[in-house]
Tab-separated table of C-alpha atoms in Angstrom:
chain	number	residue	atom	x	y	z
A	14	MET	CA	0.000	0.000	0.000
A	15	THR	CA	1.299	3.443	-0.938
A	16	LEU	CA	0.818	6.668	0.998
A	17	THR	CA	-1.608	7.813	-1.705
A	18	ASP	CA	-3.626	4.622	-1.215
A	19	LEU	CA	-3.771	5.280	2.519
A	20	PHE	CA	-5.023	8.848	2.116
A	21	ASP	CA	-7.646	7.534	-0.308
A	22	LEU	CA	-8.889	5.320	2.540
A	23	PHE	CA	-8.970	8.333	4.855
A	24	ASP	CA	-10.990	10.493	2.462
A	25	LEU	CA	-14.556	9.386	3.202
A	26	GLY	CA	-17.650	10.005	1.149
A	27	CYS	CA	-20.579	11.819	2.756
A	28	ALA	CA	-23.912	10.063	2.296
A	29	ASP	CA	-25.976	13.174	3.154
A	30	ASP	CA	-25.612	16.807	4.274
A	31	PRO	CA	-22.560	17.200	6.584
A	32	GLN	CA	-24.320	20.147	8.254
A	33	ARG	CA	-27.014	17.910	9.723
A	34	ARG	CA	-26.906	17.230	13.450
A	35	VAL	CA	-26.109	13.596	12.568
A	36	SER	CA	-24.365	13.048	9.234
A	37	ARG	CA	-23.459	9.751	7.581
A	38	TRP	CA	-20.177	8.821	5.926
A	39	ILE	CA	-18.882	5.815	3.993
A	40	GLY	CA	-15.344	4.465	4.191
A	41	ARG	CA	-13.416	1.466	2.909
A	42	ALA	CA	-11.280	-1.083	4.744
A	43	GLN	CA	-7.734	-2.003	3.823
A	44	PRO	CA	-7.047	-5.662	2.991
A	45	GLN	CA	-4.460	-6.267	5.733
A	46	PRO	CA	-4.605	-7.498	8.401
A	47	ALA	CA	-7.000	-10.038	6.946
A	48	ASP	CA	-8.927	-10.967	10.090
A	49	ARG	CA	-10.254	-7.496	11.052
A	50	VAL	CA	-9.892	-3.822	10.184
A	51	PHE	CA	-6.723	-2.329	11.642
A	52	GLY	CA	-7.623	-0.142	14.622
A	53	GLY	CA	-5.480	2.737	13.393
A	54	LEU	CA	-7.647	3.017	10.278
A	55	LEU	CA	-10.765	3.278	12.448
A	56	LEU	CA	-9.115	6.031	14.519
A	57	ALA	CA	-8.130	7.874	11.343
A	58	GLN	CA	-11.514	7.607	9.640
A	59	SER	CA	-13.338	8.664	12.799
A	60	LEU	CA	-11.213	11.819	12.903
A	61	VAL	CA	-11.718	12.598	9.219
A	62	ALA	CA	-15.484	12.169	9.395
A	63	ALA	CA	-15.621	14.418	12.476
A	64	GLY	CA	-13.170	16.962	11.103
A	65	ARG	CA	-15.201	17.447	7.936
A	66	THR	CA	-18.049	18.790	10.090
A	67	ALA	CA	-15.824	21.137	12.159
A	68	GLY	CA	-14.923	24.685	11.182
A	69	PRO	CA	-12.046	24.993	8.694
A	70	GLU	CA	-9.975	26.916	11.247
A	71	GLN	CA	-10.524	24.306	13.989
A	72	GLN	CA	-7.792	21.689	14.351
A	73	ALA	CA	-7.795	18.358	16.169
A	74	VAL	CA	-7.204	18.704	19.915
A	75	SER	CA	-8.099	15.288	21.301
A	76	LEU	CA	-9.621	11.905	20.514
A	77	GLN	CA	-11.064	9.352	22.942
A	78	ALA	CA	-12.031	6.075	21.318
A	79	ASP	CA	-13.524	2.707	22.270
A	80	PHE	CA	-13.075	-0.443	20.203
A	81	VAL	CA	-16.376	-2.205	20.876
A	82	ALA	CA	-16.179	-5.191	18.521
A	83	GLY	CA	-14.038	-6.572	15.736
A	84	VAL	CA	-14.766	-4.983	12.359
A	85	PRO	CA	-14.698	-7.317	9.324
A	86	THR	CA	-12.694	-6.238	6.291
A	87	GLY	CA	-15.138	-7.350	3.617
A	88	GLY	CA	-17.651	-4.492	3.381
A	89	PRO	CA	-18.039	-0.708	3.570
A	90	LEU	CA	-17.435	1.145	6.825
A	91	ARG	CA	-20.551	3.107	7.774
A	92	TRP	CA	-20.012	6.117	10.010
A	93	GLU	CA	-22.359	8.454	11.836
A	94	VAL	CA	-21.078	11.803	13.159
A	95	GLU	CA	-23.066	13.711	15.765
A	96	ARG	CA	-22.476	17.438	16.267
A	97	VAL	CA	-22.442	17.320	20.075
A	98	SER	CA	-21.514	20.978	20.577
A	99	ASP	CA	-20.528	23.964	18.460
A	100	ALA	CA	-18.726	27.173	19.303
A	101	SER	CA	-16.452	29.408	17.288
A	102	SER	CA	-13.409	28.393	19.350
A	103	LEU	CA	-14.183	24.752	20.202
A	104	CYS	CA	-16.495	22.005	18.988
A	105	THR	CA	-17.172	18.401	19.998
A	106	ARG	CA	-18.019	15.516	17.698
A	107	ARG	CA	-19.054	11.917	18.324
A	108	SER	CA	-18.175	9.395	15.589
A	109	ARG	CA	-19.787	5.949	15.526
A	110	LEU	CA	-19.056	3.023	13.239
A	111	ILE	CA	-22.186	0.900	12.887
A	112	ASP	CA	-22.998	-2.382	11.183
A	113	ASP	CA	-25.989	-3.101	8.940
A	114	ALA	CA	-28.176	-3.813	11.990
A	115	GLY	CA	-27.308	-0.482	13.616
A	116	ASN	CA	-24.992	-1.966	16.248
A	117	GLU	CA	-22.003	0.162	17.254
A	118	LEU	CA	-18.627	-1.426	16.502
A	119	PHE	CA	-16.419	1.555	17.341
A	120	GLY	CA	-17.023	4.953	18.919
A	121	ALA	CA	-14.954	8.096	19.403
A	122	VAL	CA	-15.367	11.606	20.778
A	123	SER	CA	-13.078	14.247	19.304
A	124	ARG	CA	-12.494	17.915	20.125
A	125	TRP	CA	-11.573	20.565	17.552
A	126	ALA	CA	-10.368	24.062	18.371
A	127	ARG	CA	-8.682	27.169	17.058
A	128	VAL	CA	-4.933	27.359	17.573
A	129	ARG	CA	-4.066	29.848	20.331
A	130	ALA	CA	-0.576	31.032	19.415
A	131	ASP	CA	-0.932	33.866	21.939
A	132	GLN	CA	-0.891	31.407	24.868
A	133	PRO	CA	2.321	30.040	26.501
A	134	THR	CA	3.415	26.419	26.070
A	135	TYR	CA	5.173	23.936	28.381
A	136	SER	CA	5.922	20.206	28.495
A	137	SER	CA	7.962	18.173	30.955
A	138	ALA	CA	8.290	15.291	28.467
A	139	ARG	CA	11.638	14.816	26.724
A	140	PRO	CA	12.646	12.266	24.080
A	141	VAL	CA	14.980	9.496	25.155
A	142	GLU	CA	18.420	9.306	23.602
A	143	ALA	CA	18.202	7.406	20.336
A	144	PRO	CA	20.315	6.822	17.205
A	145	ASP	CA	19.768	8.484	13.840
A	146	PRO	CA	16.677	6.864	12.259
A	147	GLU	CA	18.305	6.896	8.815
A	148	GLY	CA	20.547	4.052	9.954
A	149	LEU	CA	17.700	1.862	11.259
A	150	PRO	CA	15.809	-0.782	9.220
A	151	ASP	CA	12.081	-0.755	8.472
A	152	LEU	CA	10.005	-3.780	9.425
A	153	VAL	CA	10.040	-4.959	5.807
A	154	ASP	CA	13.857	-4.913	5.896
A	155	ARG	CA	13.961	-6.938	9.112
A	156	PHE	CA	11.271	-9.520	8.433
A	157	ALA	CA	10.159	-9.503	4.768
A	158	GLY	CA	10.854	-13.207	4.182
A	159	ASP	CA	9.992	-14.527	7.634
A	160	GLU	CA	6.657	-16.329	7.337
A	161	ARG	CA	6.502	-16.892	11.089
A	162	ILE	CA	5.396	-13.253	11.327
A	163	PRO	CA	1.943	-12.242	9.977
A	164	PRO	CA	2.121	-10.379	6.627
A	165	TRP	CA	0.772	-7.157	8.162
A	166	TRP	CA	3.935	-6.837	10.274
A	167	ARG	CA	6.508	-7.572	7.557
A	168	MET	CA	5.149	-5.739	4.515
A	169	ALA	CA	6.122	-2.365	3.064
A	170	ARG	CA	4.060	0.399	4.683
A	171	PRO	CA	3.010	3.921	3.710
A	172	VAL	CA	4.810	5.145	6.852
A	173	HIS	CA	8.381	4.216	7.733
A	174	PHE	CA	8.264	2.353	11.045
A	175	ARG	CA	11.704	1.792	12.554
A	176	HIS	CA	12.442	0.227	15.937
A	177	VAL	CA	15.538	1.424	17.762
A	178	THR	CA	16.073	-2.085	19.165
A	179	GLU	CA	15.008	-5.482	17.847
A	180	PRO	CA	11.230	-5.720	18.405
A	181	PRO	CA	9.890	-8.583	20.546
A	182	TYR	CA	8.326	-10.444	17.643
A	183	LEU	CA	9.763	-13.969	17.832
A	184	THR	CA	11.934	-13.920	20.947
A	185	PRO	CA	11.872	-11.778	24.103
A	186	ALA	CA	13.701	-8.498	23.543
A	187	GLY	CA	15.840	-7.551	26.506
A	188	GLU	CA	14.501	-6.083	29.734
A	189	GLY	CA	12.448	-3.107	30.796
A	190	ASP	CA	9.056	-1.715	29.877
A	191	ARG	CA	9.888	0.790	27.113
A	192	GLN	CA	10.368	0.941	23.374
A	193	THR	CA	11.272	3.679	20.901
A	194	THR	CA	10.337	3.780	17.235
A	195	PHE	CA	10.783	6.381	14.519
A	196	LEU	CA	7.937	7.322	12.158
A	197	ARG	CA	7.939	9.165	8.844
A	198	ALA	CA	5.628	9.193	5.853
A	199	THR	CA	7.071	7.631	2.706
A	200	GLY	CA	6.029	10.595	0.534
A	201	PRO	CA	4.784	14.180	0.612
A	202	LEU	CA	1.781	15.014	2.798
A	203	PRO	CA	-1.275	17.044	1.821
A	204	ALA	CA	-1.721	20.487	3.359
A	205	ASP	CA	-5.079	19.362	4.808
A	206	HIS	CA	-4.667	19.431	8.618
A	207	VAL	CA	-7.494	16.893	9.070
A	208	LEU	CA	-5.677	14.276	6.974
A	209	ARG	CA	-2.411	15.021	8.771
A	210	ALA	CA	-4.067	14.482	12.149
A	211	ALA	CA	-5.627	11.264	10.835
A	212	LEU	CA	-2.187	9.982	9.844
A	213	VAL	CA	-0.953	10.530	13.414
A	214	ALA	CA	-3.959	8.626	14.760
A	215	TYR	CA	-3.255	5.807	12.318
A	216	VAL	CA	0.403	5.321	13.245
A	217	THR	CA	0.009	5.704	17.015
A	218	ASP	CA	-2.042	2.497	17.108
A	219	MET	CA	0.918	0.416	15.923
A	220	SER	CA	3.128	0.023	18.980
A	221	VAL	CA	1.837	1.623	22.195
A	222	LEU	CA	1.294	-1.743	23.912
A	223	GLU	CA	4.230	-3.593	22.351
A	224	PRO	CA	6.468	-2.932	25.405
A	225	ALA	CA	4.138	-5.227	27.393
A	226	PHE	CA	5.856	-8.164	25.724
A	227	VAL	CA	9.250	-6.754	26.711
A	228	ALA	CA	8.101	-6.316	30.314
A	229	LEU	CA	6.673	-9.851	30.451
A	230	GLY	CA	9.656	-11.480	28.732
A	231	ALA	CA	7.405	-12.752	25.945
A	232	ALA	CA	7.226	-12.608	22.139
A	233	ARG	CA	4.434	-10.930	20.231
A	234	HIS	CA	4.126	-13.198	17.190
A	235	LEU	CA	4.314	-16.678	18.647
A	236	PRO	CA	1.209	-18.715	17.715
A	237	GLY	CA	-1.601	-17.746	20.081
A	238	ALA	CA	-0.081	-14.447	21.258
A	239	ARG	CA	-2.086	-11.291	20.538
A	240	ILE	CA	-2.875	-7.644	21.237
A	241	LEU	CA	-6.444	-6.353	20.940
A	242	SER	CA	-7.082	-2.635	21.487
A	243	LEU	CA	-9.908	-1.697	23.859
A	244	THR	CA	-9.459	2.074	24.175
A	245	HIS	CA	-7.255	4.703	22.562
A	246	ALA	CA	-6.784	8.312	23.633
A	247	LEU	CA	-4.829	10.875	21.645
A	248	THR	CA	-3.969	14.449	22.625
A	249	PHE	CA	-2.455	16.892	20.146
A	250	HIS	CA	-0.165	19.404	21.860
A	251	ALA	CA	0.869	20.764	18.446
A	252	GLN	CA	0.278	19.772	14.848
A	253	PRO	CA	2.786	17.009	13.946
A	254	ASP	CA	4.249	16.912	10.446
A	255	LEU	CA	5.064	13.289	9.699
A	256	GLY	CA	6.778	14.366	6.509
A	257	ALA	CA	9.836	14.432	8.805
A	258	TRP	CA	11.092	11.861	11.298
A	259	HIS	CA	9.194	11.793	14.589
A	260	GLN	CA	10.287	9.819	17.628
A	261	PHE	CA	7.645	7.728	19.413
A	262	ASP	CA	8.682	6.748	22.954
A	263	CYS	CA	6.309	4.121	24.363
A	264	ARG	CA	6.083	2.555	27.803
A	265	VAL	CA	3.730	0.057	29.386
A	266	GLU	CA	2.630	1.241	32.819
A	267	SER	CA	0.786	-1.861	33.994
A	268	VAL	CA	-0.254	-5.353	32.932
A	269	ALA	CA	-2.964	-7.055	34.966
A	270	HIS	CA	-5.550	-9.767	34.298
A	271	GLY	CA	-4.601	-9.915	30.619
A	272	ARG	CA	-5.033	-6.169	30.141
A	273	ALA	CA	-2.223	-3.690	29.542
A	274	HIS	CA	-2.096	0.094	29.796
A	275	GLY	CA	0.476	1.903	27.677
A	276	VAL	CA	1.485	5.483	26.921
A	277	GLY	CA	3.358	6.875	23.936
A	278	GLU	CA	4.926	10.334	23.597
A	279	LEU	CA	5.496	11.712	20.090
A	280	PHE	CA	8.328	14.193	19.454
A	281	ASP	CA	9.185	16.182	16.330
A	282	PRO	CA	12.736	16.432	14.891
A	283	LEU	CA	13.523	19.343	17.244
A	284	GLY	CA	12.517	17.293	20.288
A	285	ARG	CA	9.263	19.159	20.830
A	286	HIS	CA	6.460	17.164	22.453
A	287	VAL	CA	3.673	17.208	19.848
A	288	ALA	CA	1.266	14.419	20.881
A	289	THR	CA	0.485	11.856	23.582
A	290	ALA	CA	-1.256	8.530	22.968
A	291	SER	CA	-2.526	6.130	25.619
A	292	GLN	CA	-4.136	2.775	25.167
A	293	VAL	CA	-5.738	-0.075	27.073
A	294	GLY	CA	-5.777	-3.456	25.384
A	295	LEU	CA	-6.016	-7.184	25.857
A	296	VAL	CA	-2.579	-8.805	25.789
A	297	LYS	CA	-2.214	-12.568	25.471
A	298	VAL	CA	1.259	-14.020	25.885
A	299	VAL	CA	2.528	-17.513	25.081
A	300	ARG	CA	5.520	-18.966	26.885
């Protein structure tokens, strides 16, 4: 899949008037992974559908999402967007993915606001020390011919995805509870801030909980092992530009009863803290 293909999946069609209190949108699934729609695509499409009903000067501030049920890859993705609140400076939208029977499969609340450049900024978060991403391999370079790993995790992607250390795919990867990856789009990005925010949502679903396998001394892609996202929260502190390398420092804060909670901090090339992602998911390990 190319970056152009991915943005085509983000760009939903509106089935009725987007100015209605509840508008309807149609999206498409990507073919991989084959068993269910990738959660990052649902995050991205929920943001795009919501953002198309916000004011043009309002940018994504936050997203809080719940993965309710697995979404099959075979049919269209039907979205409903409710205009929960509207103001000139801030609006709230609720996006729901529903099946043919009207059951909710995924839901998200997003906030959109004007940028306040006149207000001061501060962040205590700092990127960890890491090597130059240009010298690191993509997943396709590490695992392209290894059929023990599902195709989704060893294919060429529209976003470069480079682990600083060997990921815990087939064998446990060291000690600790943290992992750093570098992210960058494989081509030029559109000027559209909604699509740029959607790309951030898409990529932040890839590795937030992966450090759970490091912490547990387990491997992610042994037969029977799995991660299933339950919730995903995303806060934009600034507008990331994934046309350049961004560092994604992830840590798992707890694992209990088969559920893990992880946090990821996204930094731009100057080390500025531009976004925070947090996730709760089911984690199944095999020893």
